[in-house]
mmCIF file of C-alpha atoms in Angstrom:
data_model
loop_
_atom_site.group_PDB
_atom_site.id
_atom_site.type_symbol
_atom_site.label_atom_id
_atom_site.label_comp_id
_atom_site.label_asym_id
_atom_site.label_seq_id
_atom_site.Cartn_x
_atom_site.Cartn_y
_atom_site.Cartn_z
ATOM 1 C CA ILE A 1 -0.331 0.115 -0.270
ATOM 2 C CA GLY A 2 1.563 3.469 -1.192
ATOM 3 C CA PRO A 3 3.686 4.665 -3.511
ATOM 4 C CA SER A 4 6.490 2.622 -2.519
ATOM 5 C CA SER A 5 5.044 -0.211 -2.240
ATOM 6 C CA ILE A 6 6.308 -3.427 -3.540
ATOM 7 C CA PHE A 7 3.876 -6.331 -5.409
ATOM 8 C CA GLY A 8 5.283 -9.659 -5.441
ATOM 9 C CA ILE A 9 7.861 -9.728 -2.666
ATOM 10 C CA GLY A 10 6.726 -13.220 -1.197
ATOM 11 C CA PHE A 11 8.065 -16.823 -1.872
ATOM 12 C CA ASN A 12 10.849 -17.051 -3.830
ATOM 13 C CA SER A 13 11.865 -13.350 -3.272
ATOM 14 C CA GLY A 14 14.812 -12.388 -1.635
ATOM 15 C CA PHE A 15 16.728 -9.052 -0.389
ATOM 16 C CA VAL A 16 20.285 -7.753 0.870
ATOM 17 C CA ILE A 17 21.037 -5.065 2.540
ATOM 18 C CA ALA A 18 23.907 -2.917 0.762
ATOM 19 C CA ASN A 19 24.306 -0.285 2.827
ATOM 20 C CA TYR A 20 22.064 2.417 5.108
ATOM 21 C CA ASP A 21 20.561 3.709 1.698
ATOM 22 C CA SER A 22 20.442 0.864 -0.501
ATOM 23 C CA ILE A 23 18.406 -2.503 0.327
ATOM 24 C CA ILE A 24 17.895 -4.235 -2.728
ATOM 25 C CA TYR A 25 14.918 -6.548 -3.191
ATOM 26 C CA TYR A 26 14.367 -8.857 -5.822
ATOM 27 C CA SER A 27 10.597 -10.229 -6.821
ATOM 28 C CA ARG A 28 10.633 -13.439 -8.854
ATOM 29 C CA LEU A 29 6.861 -13.165 -9.430
ATOM 30 C CA MET A 30 7.384 -9.741 -11.292
ATOM 31 C CA GLU A 31 11.082 -10.316 -12.376
ATOM 32 C CA ARG A 32 12.387 -7.227 -11.098
ATOM 33 C CA VAL A 33 14.942 -5.647 -8.779
ATOM 34 C CA TYR A 34 14.097 -2.864 -6.978
ATOM 35 C CA ILE A 35 16.430 -0.579 -4.531
ATOM 36 C CA SER A 36 14.920 1.426 -1.029
ATOM 37 C CA ASN A 37 16.812 3.804 1.014
ATOM 38 C CA SER A 38 16.320 3.266 4.727
ATOM 39 C CA GLU A 39 13.009 4.729 5.069
ATOM 40 C CA GLY A 40 11.187 2.148 2.456
ATOM 41 C CA ASP A 41 11.063 4.373 -0.309
ATOM 42 C CA ILE A 42 11.784 3.321 -3.795
ATOM 43 C CA TYR A 43 14.506 5.363 -6.040
ATOM 44 C CA LYS A 44 15.084 2.590 -8.543
ATOM 45 C CA SER A 45 13.747 -0.677 -10.385
ATOM 46 C CA LEU A 46 14.866 -3.072 -12.773
ATOM 47 C CA ASN A 47 13.388 -5.244 -15.136
ATOM 48 C CA LEU A 48 14.502 -8.655 -15.767
ATOM 49 C CA SER A 49 11.911 -10.157 -17.660
ATOM 50 C CA ASN A 50 13.682 -9.960 -20.998
ATOM 51 C CA ASP A 51 16.415 -11.847 -19.874
ATOM 52 C CA SER A 52 16.720 -15.298 -20.897
ATOM 53 C CA ASN A 53 16.647 -17.063 -17.870
ATOM 54 C CA SER A 54 14.850 -16.702 -14.995
ATOM 55 C CA PHE A 55 16.781 -16.083 -11.461
ATOM 56 C CA GLY A 56 16.542 -16.623 -7.698
ATOM 57 C CA SER A 57 15.037 -19.564 -6.255
ATOM 58 C CA ILE A 58 12.024 -21.741 -6.059
ATOM 59 C CA ASP A 59 12.371 -22.506 -2.692
ATOM 60 C CA LEU A 60 11.229 -20.125 0.270
ATOM 61 C CA THR A 61 13.538 -17.260 -0.339
ATOM 62 C CA SER A 62 16.174 -16.529 -2.936
ATOM 63 C CA PRO A 63 19.455 -15.942 -1.853
ATOM 64 C CA MET A 64 21.589 -12.919 -3.280
ATOM 65 C CA ALA A 65 24.591 -11.496 -2.734
ATOM 66 C CA TYR A 66 26.016 -7.819 -3.163
ATOM 67 C CA ARG A 67 29.494 -6.844 -3.976
ATOM 68 C CA ASP A 68 30.590 -4.052 -5.817
ATOM 69 C CA LYS A 69 27.200 -2.285 -7.177
ATOM 70 C CA SER A 70 26.181 -5.548 -8.334
ATOM 71 C CA ILE A 71 23.740 -8.442 -7.488
ATOM 72 C CA TYR A 72 24.125 -12.144 -7.616
ATOM 73 C CA LEU A 73 21.643 -14.591 -8.148
ATOM 74 C CA GLN A 74 21.321 -18.040 -8.772
ATOM 75 C CA SER A 75 20.030 -18.374 -12.850
ATOM 76 C CA LEU A 76 17.303 -20.655 -13.390
ATOM 77 C CA PRO A 77 15.942 -21.931 -17.151
ATOM 78 C CA LYS A 78 12.620 -20.654 -18.179
ATOM 79 C CA ILE A 79 10.714 -23.917 -18.765
ATOM 80 C CA SER A 80 7.021 -24.866 -19.560
ATOM 81 C CA ALA A 81 4.628 -25.557 -16.894
ATOM 82 C CA TYR A 82 4.341 -28.796 -18.511
ATOM 83 C CA SER A 83 7.790 -29.824 -18.816
ATOM 84 C CA SER A 84 9.701 -31.960 -16.364
ATOM 85 C CA SER A 85 11.807 -29.708 -14.648
ATOM 86 C CA ASP A 86 13.786 -32.746 -12.990
ATOM 87 C CA SER A 87 15.387 -33.500 -16.727
ATOM 88 C CA ILE A 88 17.472 -30.249 -15.767
ATOM 89 C CA LYS A 89 20.341 -32.186 -14.190
ATOM 90 C CA VAL A 90 22.857 -29.541 -13.153
ATOM 91 C CA LEU A 91 22.236 -25.679 -12.211
ATOM 92 C CA ASN A 92 26.051 -24.130 -12.518
ATOM 93 C CA GLU A 93 25.309 -20.590 -13.386
ATOM 94 C CA ILE A 94 25.434 -17.619 -11.272
ATOM 95 C CA SER A 95 23.755 -14.157 -12.813
ATOM 96 C CA LYS A 96 25.830 -11.046 -11.865
ATOM 97 C CA ILE A 97 23.596 -7.930 -12.255
ATOM 98 C CA ASN A 98 24.920 -4.784 -12.269
ATOM 99 C CA LEU A 99 22.562 -2.219 -10.293
ATOM 100 C CA GLU A 100 23.490 0.820 -12.295
ATOM 101 C CA THR A 101 23.280 -0.688 -15.903
ATOM 102 C CA GLY A 102 21.057 -3.414 -15.730
ATOM 103 C CA LEU A 103 23.821 -5.599 -17.362
ATOM 104 C CA VAL A 104 23.227 -9.107 -16.496
ATOM 105 C CA THR A 105 26.679 -11.348 -16.487
ATOM 106 C CA LYS A 106 26.549 -15.169 -16.616
ATOM 107 C CA LEU A 107 29.151 -16.634 -14.453
ATOM 108 C CA GLN A 108 29.907 -20.678 -14.358
ATOM 109 C CA ILE A 109 30.581 -22.244 -11.002
ATOM 110 C CA GLN A 110 31.815 -26.259 -10.871
ATOM 111 C CA SER A 111 28.779 -28.273 -9.388
ATOM 112 C CA PRO A 112 29.930 -31.288 -6.947
ATOM 113 C CA ALA A 113 29.963 -34.614 -8.727
ATOM 114 C CA ILE A 114 27.341 -36.071 -7.205
ATOM 115 C CA TYR A 115 24.804 -33.630 -9.530
ATOM 116 C CA PHE A 116 26.375 -35.909 -12.601
ATOM 117 C CA SER A 117 25.608 -39.161 -10.993
ATOM 118 C CA GLY A 118 21.801 -39.229 -10.621
ATOM 119 C CA ASN A 119 18.733 -37.683 -11.386
ATOM 120 C CA PHE A 120 17.575 -35.286 -8.052
ATOM 121 C CA SER A 121 14.775 -33.053 -7.262
ATOM 122 C CA TYR A 122 15.015 -29.654 -8.434
ATOM 123 C CA GLN A 123 14.605 -28.241 -5.369
ATOM 124 C CA LEU A 124 17.995 -30.302 -4.571
ATOM 125 C CA LYS A 125 19.653 -27.869 -7.254
ATOM 126 C CA MET A 126 18.976 -24.664 -5.405
ATOM 127 C CA LEU A 127 22.122 -22.824 -4.082
ATOM 128 C CA ASP A 128 22.614 -21.158 -0.882
ATOM 129 C CA PHE A 129 25.423 -18.603 -0.795
ATOM 130 C CA VAL A 130 27.043 -15.731 1.003
ATOM 131 C CA TYR A 131 29.474 -13.194 -0.083
ATOM 132 C CA ASN A 132 32.507 -12.289 2.577
ATOM 133 C CA PRO A 133 33.889 -8.828 1.931
ATOM 134 C CA LYS A 134 36.837 -9.713 4.753
ATOM 135 C CA ILE A 135 38.097 -12.345 2.050
ATOM 136 C CA ASP A 136 36.543 -10.619 -1.154
ATOM 137 C CA LYS A 137 34.887 -14.119 -1.880
ATOM 138 C CA PHE A 138 31.817 -16.203 -2.400
ATOM 139 C CA ILE A 139 30.733 -19.358 -0.116
ATOM 140 C CA PHE A 140 28.504 -22.041 -1.818
ATOM 141 C CA SER A 141 26.565 -24.378 -0.347
ATOM 142 C CA TYR A 142 24.587 -27.153 -2.089
ATOM 143 C CA PRO A 143 21.980 -29.023 -0.701
ATOM 144 C CA LEU A 144 23.838 -32.941 -1.584
ATOM 145 C CA SER A 145 27.473 -31.770 -0.944
ATOM 146 C CA ASP A 146 29.280 -32.182 2.323
ATOM 147 C CA SER A 147 31.621 -29.260 1.263
ATOM 148 C CA LEU A 148 31.630 -25.196 1.196
ATOM 149 C CA TYR A 149 32.686 -23.667 -2.073
ATOM 150 C CA VAL A 150 35.001 -20.937 -1.892
ATOM 151 C CA VAL A 151 35.468 -18.884 -5.343
ATOM 152 C CA ASN A 152 35.969 -15.276 -6.426
ATOM 153 C CA PHE A 153 34.820 -16.196 -10.260
ATOM 154 C CA GLU A 154 38.203 -15.164 -11.483
ATOM 155 C CA GLY A 155 39.849 -18.890 -11.130
ATOM 156 C CA TYR A 156 39.953 -19.532 -7.435
ATOM 157 C CA SER A 157 38.158 -22.232 -6.368
ATOM 158 C CA LYS A 158 38.274 -24.116 -3.193
ATOM 159 C CA ALA A 159 36.354 -26.899 -0.867
ATOM 160 C CA TYR A 160 35.868 -27.001 2.411
ATOM 161 C CA LEU A 161 34.419 -29.889 4.188
ATOM 162 C CA ALA A 162 31.636 -28.726 6.410
ATOM 163 C CA LYS A 163 29.664 -32.201 6.987
ATOM 164 C CA SER A 164 26.860 -33.354 9.468
ATOM 165 C CA ASN A 165 26.146 -36.351 10.545
ATOM 166 C CA LEU A 166 22.327 -35.969 9.956
ATOM 167 C CA VAL A 167 22.970 -35.995 6.093
ATOM 168 C CA SER A 168 23.876 -39.070 4.198
ATOM 169 C CA ASP A 169 21.032 -40.926 2.228
ATOM 170 C CA PHE A 170 20.696 -39.398 -1.206
ATOM 171 C CA ILE A 171 17.367 -40.505 -3.113
ATOM 172 C CA GLU A 172 17.113 -40.175 -7.298
ATOM 173 C CA THR A 173 13.633 -39.096 -8.534
ATOM 174 C CA ASP A 174 11.809 -42.204 -9.989
ATOM 175 C CA PHE A 175 9.665 -40.999 -12.521
ATOM 176 C CA GLN A 176 7.427 -43.815 -12.395
ATOM 177 C CA ASN A 177 7.093 -43.426 -8.688
ATOM 178 C CA LYS A 178 3.092 -43.793 -8.190
ATOM 179 C CA ILE A 179 3.010 -42.586 -4.262
ATOM 180 C CA VAL A 180 2.133 -39.523 -5.165
ATOM 181 C CA SER A 181 1.113 -37.582 -8.161
ATOM 182 C CA LYS A 182 3.511 -36.148 -11.026
ATOM 183 C CA SER A 183 3.136 -32.737 -9.902
ATOM 184 C CA LYS A 184 4.253 -33.364 -6.423
ATOM 185 C CA LEU A 185 7.199 -35.488 -7.348
ATOM 186 C CA THR A 186 9.626 -32.898 -7.369
ATOM 187 C CA ASN A 187 8.493 -31.852 -3.643
ATOM 188 C CA TYR A 188 8.425 -35.346 -2.191
ATOM 189 C CA TYR A 189 11.858 -36.301 -3.459
ATOM 190 C CA PHE A 190 13.099 -32.863 -1.867
ATOM 191 C CA TRP A 191 11.550 -34.206 1.731
ATOM 192 C CA ILE A 192 12.506 -37.361 1.995
ATOM 193 C CA ASN A 193 16.207 -36.766 1.193
ATOM 194 C CA ASP A 194 18.835 -35.405 3.621
ATOM 195 C CA SER A 195 20.158 -32.336 2.716
ATOM 196 C CA TYR A 196 21.706 -29.078 3.372
ATOM 197 C CA GLY A 197 19.766 -25.346 3.482
ATOM 198 C CA LYS A 198 20.446 -22.227 5.190
ATOM 199 C CA LEU A 199 23.949 -20.722 4.528
ATOM 200 C CA ILE A 200 24.342 -17.734 6.796
ATOM 201 C CA TYR A 201 27.617 -15.327 7.429
ATOM 202 C CA ASP A 202 27.669 -13.292 10.546
ATOM 203 C CA PRO A 203 30.322 -10.378 9.625
ATOM 204 C CA ILE A 204 30.582 -9.222 13.212
ATOM 205 C CA ASN A 205 32.312 -12.997 14.686
ATOM 206 C CA ASP A 206 33.302 -13.431 11.423
ATOM 207 C CA ILE A 207 31.705 -17.045 11.385
ATOM 208 C CA TYR A 208 29.342 -19.150 9.066
ATOM 209 C CA LEU A 209 26.191 -21.107 9.952
ATOM 210 C CA ARG A 210 25.156 -24.376 7.795
ATOM 211 C CA GLU A 211 21.581 -25.841 8.444
ATOM 212 C CA ALA A 212 21.579 -29.702 8.054
ATOM 213 C CA ARG A 213 18.436 -31.342 7.707
ATOM 214 C CA LYS A 214 17.201 -35.238 8.073
ATOM 215 C CA GLY A 215 14.788 -36.259 5.333
ATOM 216 C CA ILE A 216 11.348 -37.481 6.175
ATOM 217 C CA THR A 217 9.809 -40.950 5.676
ATOM 218 C CA GLU A 218 7.028 -41.304 2.929
ATOM 219 C CA GLU A 219 4.393 -42.125 5.600
ATOM 220 C CA ASN A 220 5.282 -38.591 7.110
ATOM 221 C CA PHE A 221 5.162 -36.762 3.945
ATOM 222 C CA LEU A 222 1.599 -38.209 2.707
ATOM 223 C CA ALA A 223 0.197 -37.057 6.492
ATOM 224 C CA ARG A 224 1.913 -33.819 5.851
ATOM 225 C CA LYS A 225 4.132 -34.012 8.973
ATOM 226 C CA LEU A 226 7.151 -32.132 7.532
ATOM 227 C CA LYS A 227 8.965 -31.578 10.626
ATOM 228 C CA THR A 228 11.923 -33.230 10.984
ATOM 229 C CA LYS A 229 15.691 -33.572 12.760
ATOM 230 C CA LYS A 230 17.903 -30.518 12.209
ATOM 231 C CA GLU A 231 21.013 -28.881 13.443
ATOM 232 C CA VAL A 232 23.485 -25.823 12.333
ATOM 233 C CA LEU A 233 26.694 -26.207 12.127
ATOM 234 C CA ILE A 234 28.935 -23.435 13.836
ATOM 235 C CA LEU A 235 32.578 -22.865 11.489
ATOM 236 C CA ASN A 236 34.840 -20.298 12.021
ATOM 237 C CA ASN A 237 36.674 -18.109 9.339
ATOM 238 C CA LYS A 238 38.984 -21.134 8.520
ATOM 239 C CA PHE A 239 35.597 -23.354 8.055
ATOM 240 C CA LYS A 240 36.164 -25.174 11.072
ATOM 241 C CA LYS A 241 33.732 -26.695 13.075
ATOM 242 C CA ILE A 242 33.443 -24.959 16.071
ATOM 243 C CA GLY A 243 30.064 -25.811 17.428
ATOM 244 C CA THR A 244 26.515 -27.292 16.563
ATOM 245 C CA ILE A 245 22.937 -25.780 17.459
ATOM 246 C CA PRO A 246 20.042 -28.119 17.410
ATOM 247 C CA HIS A 247 17.378 -27.229 15.781
ATOM 248 C CA ASN A 248 13.891 -28.662 15.007
ATOM 249 C CA GLY A 249 11.748 -25.576 14.062
ATOM 250 C CA GLY A 250 10.912 -24.035 10.817
ATOM 251 C CA ASP A 251 13.018 -22.252 8.057
ATOM 252 C CA PHE A 252 15.527 -19.787 9.110
ATOM 253 C CA ILE A 253 13.562 -16.678 7.052
ATOM 254 C CA TYR A 254 14.081 -13.830 9.688
ATOM 255 C CA TYR A 255 17.520 -13.647 11.598
ATOM 256 C CA PHE A 256 19.770 -11.475 13.149
ATOM 257 C CA PHE A 257 22.982 -11.579 15.307
ATOM 258 C CA LYS A 258 23.609 -9.449 18.554
ATOM 259 C CA LYS A 259 27.115 -9.787 20.092
ATOM 260 C CA ASN A 260 27.957 -13.515 20.508
ATOM 261 C CA ARG A 261 24.243 -14.795 20.305
ATOM 262 C CA ILE A 262 21.891 -15.459 17.103
ATOM 263 C CA TYR A 263 17.975 -14.885 17.012
ATOM 264 C CA TRP A 264 16.219 -16.793 14.442
ATOM 265 C CA ASN A 265 12.381 -16.980 13.592
ATOM 266 C CA LYS A 266 10.355 -19.737 15.549
ATOM 267 C CA ASP A 267 8.129 -21.830 13.206
ATOM 268 C CA LEU A 268 5.588 -19.450 11.409
ATOM 269 C CA VAL A 269 3.367 -22.466 10.557
ATOM 270 C CA GLU A 270 2.814 -23.044 14.504
ATOM 271 C CA PHE A 271 3.577 -19.964 15.867
ATOM 272 C CA ASN A 272 1.571 -17.768 13.353
ATOM 273 C CA LEU A 273 -0.556 -19.750 10.913
ATOM 274 C CA GLU A 274 -1.880 -22.212 13.001
ATOM 275 C CA ALA A 275 -2.211 -19.749 16.132
ATOM 276 C CA SER A 276 -3.507 -16.972 13.927
ATOM 277 C CA GLN A 277 -1.106 -14.612 14.863
ATOM 278 C CA GLU A 278 -0.717 -12.032 12.254
ATOM 279 C CA ASP A 279 0.960 -9.339 14.252
ATOM 280 C CA SER A 280 4.041 -10.627 15.768
ATOM 281 C CA ILE A 281 6.929 -12.805 15.127
ATOM 282 C CA PHE A 282 8.405 -15.005 17.691
ATOM 283 C CA PHE A 283 12.413 -15.855 17.905
ATOM 284 C CA ASP A 284 14.580 -18.721 19.894
ATOM 285 C CA SER A 285 17.842 -17.532 20.571
ATOM 286 C CA ILE A 286 20.931 -19.305 21.672
ATOM 287 C CA GLU A 287 24.687 -17.644 22.823
ATOM 288 C CA ILE A 288 27.489 -19.360 20.434
ATOM 289 C CA GLU A 289 30.327 -20.360 22.338
ATOM 290 C CA PHE A 290 33.692 -20.253 20.632
ATOM 291 C CA ASN A 291 35.943 -22.902 21.325
#
């Protein structure tokens, strides 16, 4: 509502804060980038609908990174709604979008070997990544890889093991599966697979947090019981594991740091939708210990 309202900032969208006067939003629905100041006044927008690719994620949020007047988003092929999306074997392209000119540059990244060995759910090809200005590099997390990948798109690439014991079983998509309808196959194989999720960088303490999730059973998927065992790995700036946070709630959508404590939203389904609570967000919190 109002002159600076943005339509289509919901599922699959994202935002990143460049500085106090440049907050950047991406709407996958509208295929546009918007830039506002800290008061919420939109002063620029970029139309991306004419590009041959789409951008962002088919997950709840679209990871974005900002570096030197450009944002970085995963590139997704534009496919027909009637196509088998899982037939796209590997998604290994990042788009750099210049916020001054609107120029889109396609950047290639090397996907882990597992993605070439089988056909996995489209949702398990959705990357998460962050940018660390202290080392001027990007860190990529793949749902099916135990490692994190540090790159600069100029030839530098290094992998660091960041494994959770929750992640071990990978199940390929079976297109002959009759347990669920064809339209739900992608979602079904996402939920029954173990996988890695949210990747967070805390610039205050110079640490990384990586979410890991155990897959659910077929019975729980059919009953829509989607809660499962989770944990968050805490990694120092050398990518060495220094701790673990047990976490069985919903997705990390809203989170922030204060000194050595992290706050993140409680399960929005349980505490908001089921409780008919639209006016408040409830947070969990834990103090991070540095060993």
